[in-house]
Amino acid sequence: MAGNGSRRVTDSRFDAALQVLAELERAGYQAYLVGGCVRDMLLGKRPEDYDVATDALPDEVQNLFPRTVPTGIRHGTVSVLIGGERIEVTTFRTEGAYLDARRPSEVRFVRSLEQDLARRDFTVNAMAMDRRGHLQDPFDGRRDLREKRIRAVGEADERFREDALRMLRAIRFAAALRAQIEERTWQAIRRHAGLMTEIARERIRDEWNKMLRADLSISINYLAASGLLPIVFPDISPRKVKASFAPHQGGEAARSRYVGTQDFVAERWRQAADFANRLPDKSDLRQAALFWQLGVDEATVQASLRRLRQPNSFVRSVAAILRAIPDSDPLTWTAETWRGYLYRHGKQAAIDAMRILGEASEADNGKIGRLLDKAIERQPIWSVRDLAVDGQDLIRELQIPPGPLVGQILTELTEWTLQHPACNNRQHLLAAARVLYQHWKNGSQKV
Ligand code: ATP
Ligand code: MG
């Protein structure tokens, strides 16, 4: 593509997209890169994927390329498999369907690029580029991108009534691009925030997850000021938010009037976002940091994440990180405390929890991290599987009858090893197991 010398020559996905454009043009159609990839290219960022828009109809696209998948054929999207890549090709369309609230199965294919761009959400997402690098930018998206402004295409009120998710998208793009939401667009969001309750939780989740990895302070500011925050997190009611960080000005009486109010909650969310923002952009870590700063209890954490339809693995790892944040100061821990801690919480949750603690302690200077690294390096066992003996050994060598007793003895051996890490060898552990087994046989029936 002309004028894009900085592009890495090895971007095979980009090459594949160019091939698709060339092929469509050769067959007499119009073809453009559109949407997010054009925005990212103008920012000098490497796009995740390249979307192509064309006036060719879906079956014409399918006939033109030897390998295609009808990904979203009803909406005009065909995936073209080419050069080991998969490029989404979508026929120019409008979404008049939204106006009478029907499903977008009613999309109308159109012949002009401009109509297709007009259905898109924001000016920065409504640009197209042909394969020679010529920009089509009827809504001045490039200027908004340069001046860091998120502006709805067309009448903002109407666009949010058509699809309320766009309000969250506006905030998400503002956070990702460190941009401001343009005034009219912003006022429309404030007016229509309530419509968000009608949007599928999965769509809200996808936007929220992208916010977690962008500038959280920007997102939370807009979410709080628009009234969207309690819609994204309805479980975090004002009384669930702990007051520990509330300002003390104005005396105790003023303070207790303030705690629990919407202003108080918004302020606490902003503090939490500023905090989480300082952590690496790992979603579970940042989500845990937000909840921890807000001081919400574990049941509320789980309810919030499940309501957002977050996958179980995500809910589990956020909960694990929160559980791994200790009440005592790790700087005072003995080697044995560290061993028990790492064993109980596992490596990843421990690392993330300590990142949160380190960030929260102004005087830390990486001390906690260094202690953690040392403890991880020296950790003798991470699970019962790391013991130098297993259940079969106990059954074979000590004639312990198979059954729950074997598991109980193994559990004792892990505790023993965490107290005496040098003892994690076959000889020591079998000797210890023998003692435990004798003890059990001698009547206590308890190891
Ligand atoms: P990302 O880099 O996060 O993928 P993106 O701009 O590619 O950002 P997508 O959600 O992948 O965002 O959508 C691709 C394009 O489709 C957008 O750039 C925009 O032009 C259009 N689009 C997506 N969702 C909507 C929507 N709800 N309303 C209008 N246009 C939309
Ligand atoms: Mg995209």
GROMACS .gro file of C-alpha atoms and ligand atoms in nm:
model
  479
    1MET     CA    1   0.000   0.000   0.000
    2ALA     CA    2   0.138   0.338  -0.099
    3GLY     CA    3   0.261   0.569   0.175
    4ASN     CA    4   0.286   0.301   0.437
    5GLY     CA    5   0.656   0.232   0.440
    6SER     CA    6   0.667   0.161   0.812
    7ARG     CA    7   0.447  -0.146   0.771
    8ARG     CA    8   0.624  -0.468   0.846
    9VAL     CA    9   0.690  -0.661   0.527
   10THR     CA   10   0.603  -0.983   0.703
   11ASP     CA   11   0.239  -0.900   0.779
   12SER     CA   12   0.088  -1.189   0.590
   13ARG     CA   13  -0.264  -1.101   0.696
   14PHE     CA   14  -0.227  -0.759   0.541
   15ASP     CA   15  -0.091  -0.916   0.222
   16ALA     CA   16  -0.387  -1.151   0.214
   17ALA     CA   17  -0.629  -0.859   0.253
   18LEU     CA   18  -0.458  -0.675  -0.034
   19GLN     CA   19  -0.493  -0.983  -0.250
   20VAL     CA   20  -0.865  -0.993  -0.176
   21LEU     CA   21  -0.900  -0.625  -0.270
   22ALA     CA   22  -0.707  -0.679  -0.595
   23GLU     CA   23  -0.911  -0.984  -0.689
   24LEU     CA   24  -1.243  -0.807  -0.629
   25GLU     CA   25  -1.130  -0.506  -0.830
   26ARG     CA   26  -1.012  -0.726  -1.114
   27ALA     CA   27  -1.360  -0.871  -1.131
   28GLY     CA   28  -1.503  -0.520  -1.160
   29TYR     CA   29  -1.619  -0.461  -0.802
   30GLN     CA   30  -1.537  -0.190  -0.553
   31ALA     CA   31  -1.338  -0.310  -0.255
   32TYR     CA   32  -1.202  -0.136   0.054
   33LEU     CA   33  -1.047  -0.202   0.388
   34VAL     CA   34  -1.292  -0.060   0.645
   35GLY     CA   35  -1.350   0.008   1.012
   36GLY     CA   36  -1.106  -0.074   1.289
   37CYS     CA   37  -0.816  -0.171   1.063
   38VAL     CA   38  -0.817   0.165   0.884
   39ARG     CA   39  -0.831   0.346   1.218
   40ASP     CA   40  -0.542   0.141   1.352
   41MET     CA   41  -0.331   0.188   1.040
   42LEU     CA   42  -0.375   0.564   1.061
   43LEU     CA   43  -0.258   0.542   1.422
   44GLY     CA   44   0.047   0.346   1.314
   45LYS     CA   45  -0.081   0.044   1.507
   46ARG     CA   46  -0.082  -0.300   1.358
   47PRO     CA   47  -0.445  -0.412   1.315
   48GLU     CA   48  -0.555  -0.743   1.464
   49ASP     CA   49  -0.753  -0.821   1.154
   50TYR     CA   50  -0.855  -0.659   0.830
   51ASP     CA   51  -1.218  -0.624   0.726
   52VAL     CA   52  -1.305  -0.578   0.362
   53ALA     CA   53  -1.621  -0.409   0.233
   54THR     CA   54  -1.736  -0.451  -0.126
   55ASP     CA   55  -2.033  -0.396  -0.353
   56ALA     CA   56  -2.010  -0.759  -0.465
   57LEU     CA   57  -2.301  -0.962  -0.327
   58PRO     CA   58  -2.220  -1.253  -0.095
   59ASP     CA   59  -2.274  -1.519  -0.362
   60GLU     CA   60  -2.060  -1.320  -0.602
   61VAL     CA   61  -1.783  -1.320  -0.342
   62GLN     CA   62  -1.826  -1.694  -0.296
   63ASN     CA   63  -1.803  -1.750  -0.671
   64LEU     CA   64  -1.494  -1.536  -0.706
   65PHE     CA   65  -1.273  -1.707  -0.448
   66PRO     CA   66  -1.199  -2.080  -0.443
   67ARG     CA   67  -1.213  -2.114  -0.063
   68THR     CA   68  -1.480  -1.933   0.137
   69VAL     CA   69  -1.686  -1.985   0.453
   70PRO     CA   70  -2.036  -1.834   0.479
   71THR     CA   71  -1.962  -1.690   0.825
   72GLY     CA   72  -2.244  -1.440   0.852
   73ILE     CA   73  -2.403  -1.475   0.516
   74ARG     CA   74  -2.737  -1.327   0.621
   75HIS     CA   75  -2.557  -1.009   0.718
   76GLY     CA   76  -2.350  -1.021   0.404
   77THR     CA   77  -2.029  -1.157   0.551
   78VAL     CA   78  -1.822  -1.422   0.376
   79SER     CA   79  -1.480  -1.529   0.503
   80VAL     CA   80  -1.224  -1.571   0.231
   81LEU     CA   81  -0.944  -1.819   0.303
   82ILE     CA   82  -0.637  -1.702   0.124
   83GLY     CA   83  -0.260  -1.723   0.178
   84GLY     CA   84  -0.313  -1.911   0.503
   85GLU     CA   85  -0.529  -1.627   0.638
   86ARG     CA   86  -0.897  -1.564   0.682
   87ILE     CA   87  -1.033  -1.230   0.564
   88GLU     CA   88  -1.390  -1.121   0.633
   89VAL     CA   89  -1.557  -0.971   0.328
   90THR     CA   90  -1.888  -0.793   0.382
   91THR     CA   91  -2.122  -0.654   0.121
   92PHE     CA   92  -2.201  -0.281   0.154
   93ARG     CA   93  -2.516  -0.264   0.358
   94THR     CA   94  -2.739  -0.039   0.561
   95GLU     CA   95  -2.910  -0.122   0.885
   96GLY     CA   96  -3.247   0.033   0.830
   97ALA     CA   97  -3.354  -0.281   1.010
   98TYR     CA   98  -3.286  -0.114   1.343
   99LEU     CA   99  -3.529   0.168   1.273
  100ASP     CA  100  -3.831  -0.058   1.295
  101ALA     CA  101  -3.664  -0.269   1.562
  102ARG     CA  102  -3.649  -0.582   1.351
  103ARG     CA  103  -3.354  -0.815   1.361
  104PRO     CA  104  -3.065  -0.726   1.132
  105SER     CA  105  -3.174  -1.018   0.911
  106GLU     CA  106  -3.348  -0.735   0.734
  107VAL     CA  107  -3.020  -0.576   0.627
  108ARG     CA  108  -3.033  -0.418   0.289
  109PHE     CA  109  -2.741  -0.451   0.055
  110VAL     CA  110  -2.651  -0.128  -0.115
  111ARG     CA  111  -2.417  -0.028  -0.393
  112SER     CA  112  -2.244   0.269  -0.234
  113LEU     CA  113  -1.960   0.272   0.011
  114GLU     CA  114  -2.085   0.593   0.166
  115GLN     CA  115  -2.412   0.433   0.275
  116ASP     CA  116  -2.216   0.152   0.431
  117LEU     CA  117  -1.993   0.394   0.621
  118ALA     CA  118  -2.299   0.587   0.740
  119ARG     CA  119  -2.431   0.285   0.934
  120ARG     CA  120  -2.111   0.258   1.136
  121ASP     CA  121  -2.094   0.382   1.493
  122PHE     CA  122  -1.823   0.649   1.521
  123THR     CA  123  -1.642   0.867   1.273
  124VAL     CA  124  -1.307   0.708   1.360
  125ASN     CA  125  -1.459   0.370   1.269
  126ALA     CA  126  -1.627   0.495   0.951
  127MET     CA  127  -1.330   0.528   0.719
  128ALA     CA  128  -1.232   0.312   0.425
  129MET     CA  129  -0.910   0.271   0.232
  130ASP     CA  130  -0.857   0.124  -0.112
  131ARG     CA  131  -0.560  -0.086  -0.206
  132ARG     CA  132  -0.366   0.215  -0.331
  133GLY     CA  133  -0.393   0.376   0.011
  134HIS     CA  134  -0.659   0.634  -0.082
  135LEU     CA  135  -0.874   0.720   0.217
  136GLN     CA  136  -1.254   0.755   0.196
  137ASP     CA  137  -1.354   0.963   0.493
  138PRO     CA  138  -1.693   1.130   0.447
  139PHE     CA  139  -1.741   1.204   0.820
  140ASP     CA  140  -1.401   1.354   0.897
  141GLY     CA  141  -1.291   1.058   1.103
  142ARG     CA  142  -0.926   1.129   1.039
  143ARG     CA  143  -0.954   1.470   1.198
  144ASP     CA  144  -1.139   1.326   1.497
  145LEU     CA  145  -0.871   1.062   1.528
  146ARG     CA  146  -0.598   1.325   1.519
  147GLU     CA  147  -0.780   1.543   1.771
  148LYS     CA  148  -0.874   1.239   1.979
  149ARG     CA  149  -1.249   1.267   1.968
  150ILE     CA  150  -1.519   1.000   1.964
  151ARG     CA  151  -1.814   1.131   1.766
  152ALA     CA  152  -2.122   0.941   1.656
  153VAL     CA  153  -2.185   0.920   1.285
  154GLY     CA  154  -2.507   1.114   1.221
  155GLU     CA  155  -2.761   1.193   1.494
  156ALA     CA  156  -2.620   1.057   1.819
  157ASP     CA  157  -2.961   1.014   1.988
  158GLU     CA  158  -3.089   0.812   1.699
  159ARG     CA  159  -2.777   0.599   1.679
  160PHE     CA  160  -2.797   0.505   2.048
  161ARG     CA  161  -3.167   0.431   2.021
  162GLU     CA  162  -3.090   0.194   1.732
  163ASP     CA  163  -2.827   0.009   1.932
  164ALA     CA  164  -2.761   0.102   2.293
  165LEU     CA  165  -2.439  -0.097   2.304
  166ARG     CA  166  -2.281   0.186   2.108
  167MET     CA  167  -2.279   0.393   2.428
  168LEU     CA  168  -2.042   0.144   2.586
  169ARG     CA  169  -1.842   0.127   2.266
  170ALA     CA  170  -1.799   0.504   2.270
  171ILE     CA  171  -1.653   0.479   2.619
  172ARG     CA  172  -1.439   0.181   2.528
  173PHE     CA  173  -1.291   0.360   2.226
  174ALA     CA  174  -1.234   0.676   2.431
  175ALA     CA  175  -1.037   0.464   2.678
  176ALA     CA  176  -0.845   0.273   2.412
  177LEU     CA  177  -0.752   0.585   2.214
  178ARG     CA  178  -0.722   0.811   2.519
  179ALA     CA  179  -0.977   1.032   2.353
  180GLN     CA  180  -1.269   1.248   2.463
  181ILE     CA  181  -1.627   1.183   2.377
  182GLU     CA  182  -1.756   1.474   2.171
  183GLU     CA  183  -2.015   1.687   2.354
  184ARG     CA  184  -2.332   1.605   2.157
  185THR     CA  185  -2.246   1.237   2.156
  186TRP     CA  186  -2.183   1.256   2.530
  187GLN     CA  187  -2.510   1.432   2.607
  188ALA     CA  188  -2.691   1.166   2.408
  189ILE     CA  189  -2.524   0.894   2.613
  190ARG     CA  190  -2.637   1.061   2.933
  191ARG     CA  191  -2.992   1.080   2.802
  192HIS     CA  192  -3.007   0.722   2.684
  193ALA     CA  193  -2.803   0.534   2.943
  194GLY     CA  194  -3.116   0.353   3.065
  195LEU     CA  195  -3.153   0.176   2.730
  196MET     CA  196  -2.846  -0.029   2.811
  197THR     CA  197  -3.056  -0.255   3.034
  198GLU     CA  198  -3.202  -0.406   2.716
  199ILE     CA  199  -2.867  -0.515   2.578
  200ALA     CA  200  -2.750  -0.877   2.601
  201ARG     CA  201  -2.506  -0.927   2.887
  202GLU     CA  202  -2.262  -1.104   2.654
  203ARG     CA  203  -2.227  -0.795   2.438
  204ILE     CA  204  -2.173  -0.580   2.747
  205ARG     CA  205  -1.911  -0.827   2.869
  206ASP     CA  206  -1.714  -0.810   2.546
  207GLU     CA  207  -1.690  -0.432   2.569
  208TRP     CA  208  -1.609  -0.440   2.940
  209ASN     CA  209  -1.328  -0.689   2.879
  210LYS     CA  210  -1.176  -0.453   2.628
  211MET     CA  211  -1.208  -0.169   2.879
  212LEU     CA  212  -1.019  -0.374   3.137
  213ARG     CA  213  -0.720  -0.370   2.907
  214ALA     CA  214  -0.743  -0.004   2.810
  215ASP     CA  215  -0.727   0.311   3.023
  216LEU     CA  216  -0.958   0.219   3.311
  217SER     CA  217  -0.961   0.569   3.460
  218ILE     CA  218  -1.112   0.707   3.142
  219SER     CA  219  -1.370   0.428   3.122
  220ILE     CA  220  -1.476   0.449   3.484
  221ASN     CA  221  -1.505   0.826   3.470
  222TYR     CA  222  -1.741   0.807   3.175
  223LEU     CA  223  -1.928   0.505   3.308
  224ALA     CA  224  -1.989   0.675   3.641
  225ALA     CA  225  -2.081   1.012   3.497
  226SER     CA  226  -2.324   0.866   3.242
  227GLY     CA  227  -2.510   0.639   3.482
  228LEU     CA  228  -2.397   0.329   3.292
  229LEU     CA  229  -2.182   0.192   3.575
  230PRO     CA  230  -2.470   0.052   3.784
  231ILE     CA  231  -2.606  -0.111   3.470
  232VAL     CA  232  -2.279  -0.289   3.398
  233PHE     CA  233  -2.238  -0.384   3.767
  234PRO     CA  234  -2.586  -0.391   3.920
  235ASP     CA  235  -2.466  -0.615   4.203
  236ILE     CA  236  -2.229  -0.353   4.337
  237SER     CA  237  -2.484  -0.143   4.518
  238PRO     CA  238  -2.366   0.155   4.725
  239ARG     CA  239  -2.391  -0.036   5.051
  240LYS     CA  240  -2.159  -0.308   4.916
  241VAL     CA  241  -1.876  -0.061   4.871
  242LYS     CA  242  -1.651  -0.031   5.174
  243ALA     CA  243  -1.587   0.311   5.314
  244SER     CA  244  -1.224   0.268   5.410
  245PHE     CA  245  -1.101   0.523   5.160
  246ALA     CA  246  -1.374   0.781   5.213
  247PRO     CA  247  -1.255   1.137   5.263
  248HIS     CA  248  -1.257   1.250   5.624
  249GLN     CA  249  -1.318   1.615   5.565
  250GLY     CA  250  -1.626   1.760   5.722
  251GLY     CA  251  -1.620   1.547   6.035
  252GLU     CA  252  -1.779   1.218   6.120
  253ALA     CA  253  -2.140   1.325   6.070
  254ALA     CA  254  -2.080   1.457   5.719
  255ARG     CA  255  -1.880   1.149   5.642
  256SER     CA  256  -2.152   0.908   5.741
  257ARG     CA  257  -2.402   1.101   5.530
  258TYR     CA  258  -2.165   1.074   5.234
  259VAL     CA  259  -2.081   0.703   5.260
  260GLY     CA  260  -2.327   0.498   5.061
  261THR     CA  261  -2.434   0.779   4.829
  262GLN     CA  262  -2.393   0.767   4.453
  263ASP     CA  263  -2.122   1.033   4.472
  264PHE     CA  264  -1.932   0.829   4.724
  265VAL     CA  265  -1.956   0.516   4.511
  266ALA     CA  266  -1.844   0.702   4.199
  267GLU     CA  267  -1.548   0.845   4.387
  268ARG     CA  268  -1.449   0.501   4.514
  269TRP     CA  269  -1.473   0.353   4.165
  270ARG     CA  270  -1.250   0.630   4.033
  271GLN     CA  271  -0.990   0.561   4.299
  272ALA     CA  272  -1.011   0.191   4.225
  273ALA     CA  273  -0.968   0.254   3.851
  274ASP     CA  274  -0.666   0.478   3.903
  275PHE     CA  275  -0.518   0.200   4.111
  276ALA     CA  276  -0.595  -0.086   3.871
  277ASN     CA  277  -0.463   0.123   3.584
  278ARG     CA  278  -0.117   0.109   3.732
  279LEU     CA  279  -0.111  -0.270   3.704
  280PRO     CA  280  -0.018  -0.463   3.386
  281ASP     CA  281  -0.309  -0.497   3.143
  282LYS     CA  282  -0.404  -0.849   3.240
  283SER     CA  283  -0.784  -0.864   3.273
  284ASP     CA  284  -0.819  -1.094   3.573
  285LEU     CA  285  -0.554  -0.901   3.765
  286ARG     CA  286  -0.715  -0.566   3.695
  287GLN     CA  287  -1.063  -0.695   3.768
  288ALA     CA  288  -0.942  -0.830   4.101
  289ALA     CA  289  -0.766  -0.502   4.180
  290LEU     CA  290  -1.087  -0.307   4.116
  291PHE     CA  291  -1.293  -0.527   4.345
  292TRP     CA  292  -1.028  -0.527   4.612
  293GLN     CA  293  -1.007  -0.149   4.619
  294LEU     CA  294  -1.384  -0.123   4.632
  295GLY     CA  295  -1.380  -0.369   4.921
  296VAL     CA  296  -1.670  -0.579   4.796
  297ASP     CA  297  -1.718  -0.926   4.943
  298GLU     CA  298  -1.654  -1.247   4.756
  299ALA     CA  299  -2.020  -1.333   4.699
  300THR     CA  300  -2.070  -0.997   4.530
  301VAL     CA  301  -1.759  -1.048   4.320
  302GLN     CA  302  -1.889  -1.381   4.195
  303ALA     CA  303  -2.240  -1.253   4.136
  304SER     CA  304  -2.108  -0.956   3.935
  305LEU     CA  305  -1.887  -1.165   3.714
  306ARG     CA  306  -2.146  -1.432   3.654
  307ARG     CA  307  -2.409  -1.178   3.570
  308LEU     CA  308  -2.166  -1.043   3.311
  309ARG     CA  309  -2.144  -1.396   3.171
  310GLN     CA  310  -1.772  -1.410   3.230
  311PRO     CA  311  -1.633  -1.759   3.169
  312ASN     CA  312  -1.586  -1.982   3.476
  313SER     CA  313  -1.212  -1.980   3.432
  314PHE     CA  314  -1.213  -1.601   3.461
  315VAL     CA  315  -1.440  -1.599   3.768
  316ARG     CA  316  -1.219  -1.859   3.930
  317SER     CA  317  -0.898  -1.675   3.869
  318VAL     CA  318  -1.032  -1.339   3.991
  319ALA     CA  319  -1.159  -1.509   4.307
  320ALA     CA  320  -0.826  -1.690   4.352
  321ILE     CA  321  -0.631  -1.364   4.327
  322LEU     CA  322  -0.857  -1.196   4.582
  323ARG     CA  323  -0.827  -1.488   4.821
  324ALA     CA  324  -0.450  -1.477   4.785
  325ILE     CA  325  -0.427  -1.119   4.909
  326PRO     CA  326  -0.315  -1.174   5.270
  327ASP     CA  327  -0.424  -0.980   5.575
  328SER     CA  328  -0.076  -0.978   5.724
  329ASP     CA  329   0.230  -0.805   5.582
  330PRO     CA  330   0.442  -1.042   5.365
  331LEU     CA  331   0.752  -0.845   5.463
  332THR     CA  332   0.722  -1.006   5.807
  333TRP     CA  333   0.674  -1.364   5.685
  334THR     CA  334   0.908  -1.652   5.757
  335ALA     CA  335   1.022  -1.892   5.487
  336GLU     CA  336   0.769  -2.139   5.620
  337THR     CA  337   0.484  -1.890   5.594
  338TRP     CA  338   0.577  -1.834   5.230
  339ARG     CA  339   0.582  -2.206   5.158
  340GLY     CA  340   0.237  -2.258   5.304
  341TYR     CA  341   0.105  -1.952   5.124
  342LEU     CA  342   0.238  -2.057   4.784
  343TYR     CA  343   0.111  -2.409   4.830
  344ARG     CA  344  -0.240  -2.296   4.918
  345HIS     CA  345  -0.283  -2.031   4.652
  346GLY     CA  346  -0.067  -2.151   4.364
  347LYS     CA  347   0.191  -1.956   4.173
  348GLN     CA  348  -0.020  -1.739   3.944
  349ALA     CA  349  -0.268  -1.617   4.206
  350ALA     CA  350   0.023  -1.547   4.441
  351ILE     CA  351   0.209  -1.343   4.180
  352ASP     CA  352  -0.101  -1.138   4.097
  353ALA     CA  353  -0.199  -1.087   4.460
  354MET     CA  354   0.150  -0.966   4.546
  355ARG     CA  355   0.147  -0.728   4.251
  356ILE     CA  356  -0.167  -0.574   4.395
  357LEU     CA  357  -0.019  -0.552   4.744
  358GLY     CA  358   0.307  -0.409   4.615
  359GLU     CA  359   0.121  -0.144   4.418
  360ALA     CA  360  -0.089  -0.057   4.722
  361SER     CA  361   0.208  -0.006   4.948
  362GLU     CA  362   0.386   0.316   4.873
  363ALA     CA  363   0.700   0.215   5.056
  364ASP     CA  364   0.733  -0.117   4.880
  365ASN     CA  365   0.988  -0.043   4.605
  366GLY     CA  366   0.968  -0.399   4.478
  367LYS     CA  367   1.054  -0.558   4.812
  368ILE     CA  368   0.750  -0.786   4.815
  369GLY     CA  369   0.824  -0.894   4.459
  370ARG     CA  370   1.179  -0.988   4.546
  371LEU     CA  371   1.071  -1.193   4.846
  372LEU     CA  372   0.809  -1.363   4.631
  373ASP     CA  373   1.062  -1.451   4.360
  374LYS     CA  374   1.293  -1.603   4.615
  375ALA     CA  375   1.011  -1.802   4.775
  376ILE     CA  376   0.894  -1.931   4.436
  377GLU     CA  377   1.245  -2.039   4.348
  378ARG     CA  378   1.276  -2.232   4.674
  379GLN     CA  379   0.926  -2.378   4.687
  380PRO     CA  380   0.966  -2.752   4.746
  381ILE     CA  381   0.618  -2.864   4.634
  382TRP     CA  382   0.323  -2.701   4.458
  383SER     CA  383   0.085  -2.993   4.490
  384VAL     CA  384   0.068  -3.343   4.632
  385ARG     CA  385   0.200  -3.467   4.297
  386ASP     CA  386   0.537  -3.305   4.370
  387LEU     CA  387   0.596  -3.528   4.674
  388ALA     CA  388   0.879  -3.777   4.638
  389VAL     CA  389   0.630  -4.058   4.706
  390ASP     CA  390   0.281  -4.129   4.575
  391GLY     CA  391  -0.013  -4.343   4.688
  392GLN     CA  392   0.116  -4.650   4.507
  393ASP     CA  393   0.443  -4.624   4.701
  394LEU     CA  394   0.256  -4.620   5.031
  395ILE     CA  395   0.043  -4.919   4.933
  396ARG     CA  396   0.335  -5.122   4.799
  397GLU     CA  397   0.610  -5.036   5.046
  398LEU     CA  398   0.413  -5.004   5.369
  399GLN     CA  399   0.116  -5.230   5.292
  400ILE     CA  400  -0.125  -4.953   5.368
  401PRO     CA  401  -0.468  -5.067   5.248
  402PRO     CA  402  -0.590  -4.874   4.944
  403GLY     CA  403  -0.859  -4.623   5.037
  404PRO     CA  404  -0.908  -4.281   5.194
  405LEU     CA  405  -0.632  -4.341   5.449
  406VAL     CA  406  -0.373  -4.320   5.171
  407GLY     CA  407  -0.498  -3.974   5.079
  408GLN     CA  408  -0.498  -3.862   5.441
  409ILE     CA  409  -0.140  -3.971   5.487
  410LEU     CA  410  -0.033  -3.796   5.166
  411THR     CA  411  -0.195  -3.476   5.292
  412GLU     CA  412  -0.001  -3.509   5.617
  413LEU     CA  413   0.317  -3.559   5.415
  414THR     CA  414   0.260  -3.237   5.222
  415GLU     CA  415   0.221  -3.047   5.549
  416TRP     CA  416   0.533  -3.215   5.679
  417THR     CA  417   0.727  -3.123   5.363
  418LEU     CA  418   0.612  -2.762   5.380
  419GLN     CA  419   0.749  -2.748   5.734
  420HIS     CA  420   1.068  -2.940   5.652
  421PRO     CA  421   1.143  -2.887   5.282
  422ALA     CA  422   1.468  -3.085   5.303
  423CYS     CA  423   1.263  -3.396   5.378
  424ASN     CA  424   1.103  -3.429   5.038
  425ASN     CA  425   1.282  -3.749   4.948
  426ARG     CA  426   1.166  -4.107   4.933
  427GLN     CA  427   1.347  -4.229   5.239
  428HIS     CA  428   1.228  -3.955   5.472
  429LEU     CA  429   0.872  -3.957   5.349
  430LEU     CA  430   0.834  -4.334   5.371
  431ALA     CA  431   0.970  -4.322   5.725
  432ALA     CA  432   0.725  -4.047   5.816
  433ALA     CA  433   0.440  -4.236   5.652
  434ARG     CA  434   0.529  -4.547   5.847
  435VAL     CA  435   0.504  -4.355   6.173
  436LEU     CA  436   0.170  -4.209   6.073
  437TYR     CA  437   0.037  -4.550   5.974
  438GLN     CA  438   0.151  -4.708   6.301
  439HIS     CA  439  -0.011  -4.428   6.489
  440TRP     CA  440  -0.336  -4.495   6.304
  441LYS     CA  441  -0.319  -4.871   6.366
  442ASN     CA  442  -0.250  -4.814   6.736
  443GLY     CA  443  -0.604  -4.720   6.777
  444SER     CA  444  -0.656  -4.351   6.731
  445GLN     CA  445  -0.792  -4.426   6.379
  446LYS     CA  446  -0.685  -4.077   6.297
  447VAL     CA  447  -0.358  -3.979   6.138
  448ATP     P1  448  -1.138  -0.361   1.766
  448ATP     O1  449  -1.003  -0.318   1.728
  448ATP     O2  450  -1.163  -0.356   1.911
  448ATP     O3  451  -1.183  -0.490   1.704
  448ATP     P2  452  -1.316  -0.248   1.575
  448ATP     O4  453  -1.336  -0.108   1.532
  448ATP     O5  454  -1.261  -0.343   1.476
  448ATP     O6  455  -1.231  -0.246   1.706
  448ATP     P3  456  -1.538  -0.425   1.591
  448ATP     O7  457  -1.633  -0.447   1.703
  448ATP     O8  458  -1.449  -0.535   1.550
  448ATP     O9  459  -1.454  -0.296   1.629
  448ATP    O10  460  -1.625  -0.377   1.466
  448ATP     C1  461  -1.572  -0.354   1.337
  448ATP     C2  462  -1.637  -0.232   1.274
  448ATP    O11  463  -1.776  -0.254   1.257
  448ATP     C3  464  -1.626  -0.105   1.356
  448ATP    O12  465  -1.505  -0.037   1.331
  448ATP     C4  466  -1.747  -0.027   1.312
  448ATP    O13  467  -1.724   0.037   1.188
  448ATP     C5  468  -1.850  -0.135   1.289
  448ATP     N1  469  -1.933  -0.164   1.406
  448ATP     C6  470  -1.912  -0.260   1.499
  448ATP     N2  471  -2.008  -0.261   1.592
  448ATP     C7  472  -2.094  -0.167   1.558
  448ATP     C8  473  -2.218  -0.119   1.615
  448ATP     N3  474  -2.269  -0.171   1.726
  448ATP     N4  475  -2.281  -0.018   1.550
  448ATP     C9  476  -2.231   0.035   1.436
  448ATP     N5  477  -2.116  -0.005   1.380
  448ATP    C10  478  -2.048  -0.104   1.438
  449MG      MG  479  -1.238  -0.560   1.504
   0.00000   0.00000   0.00000
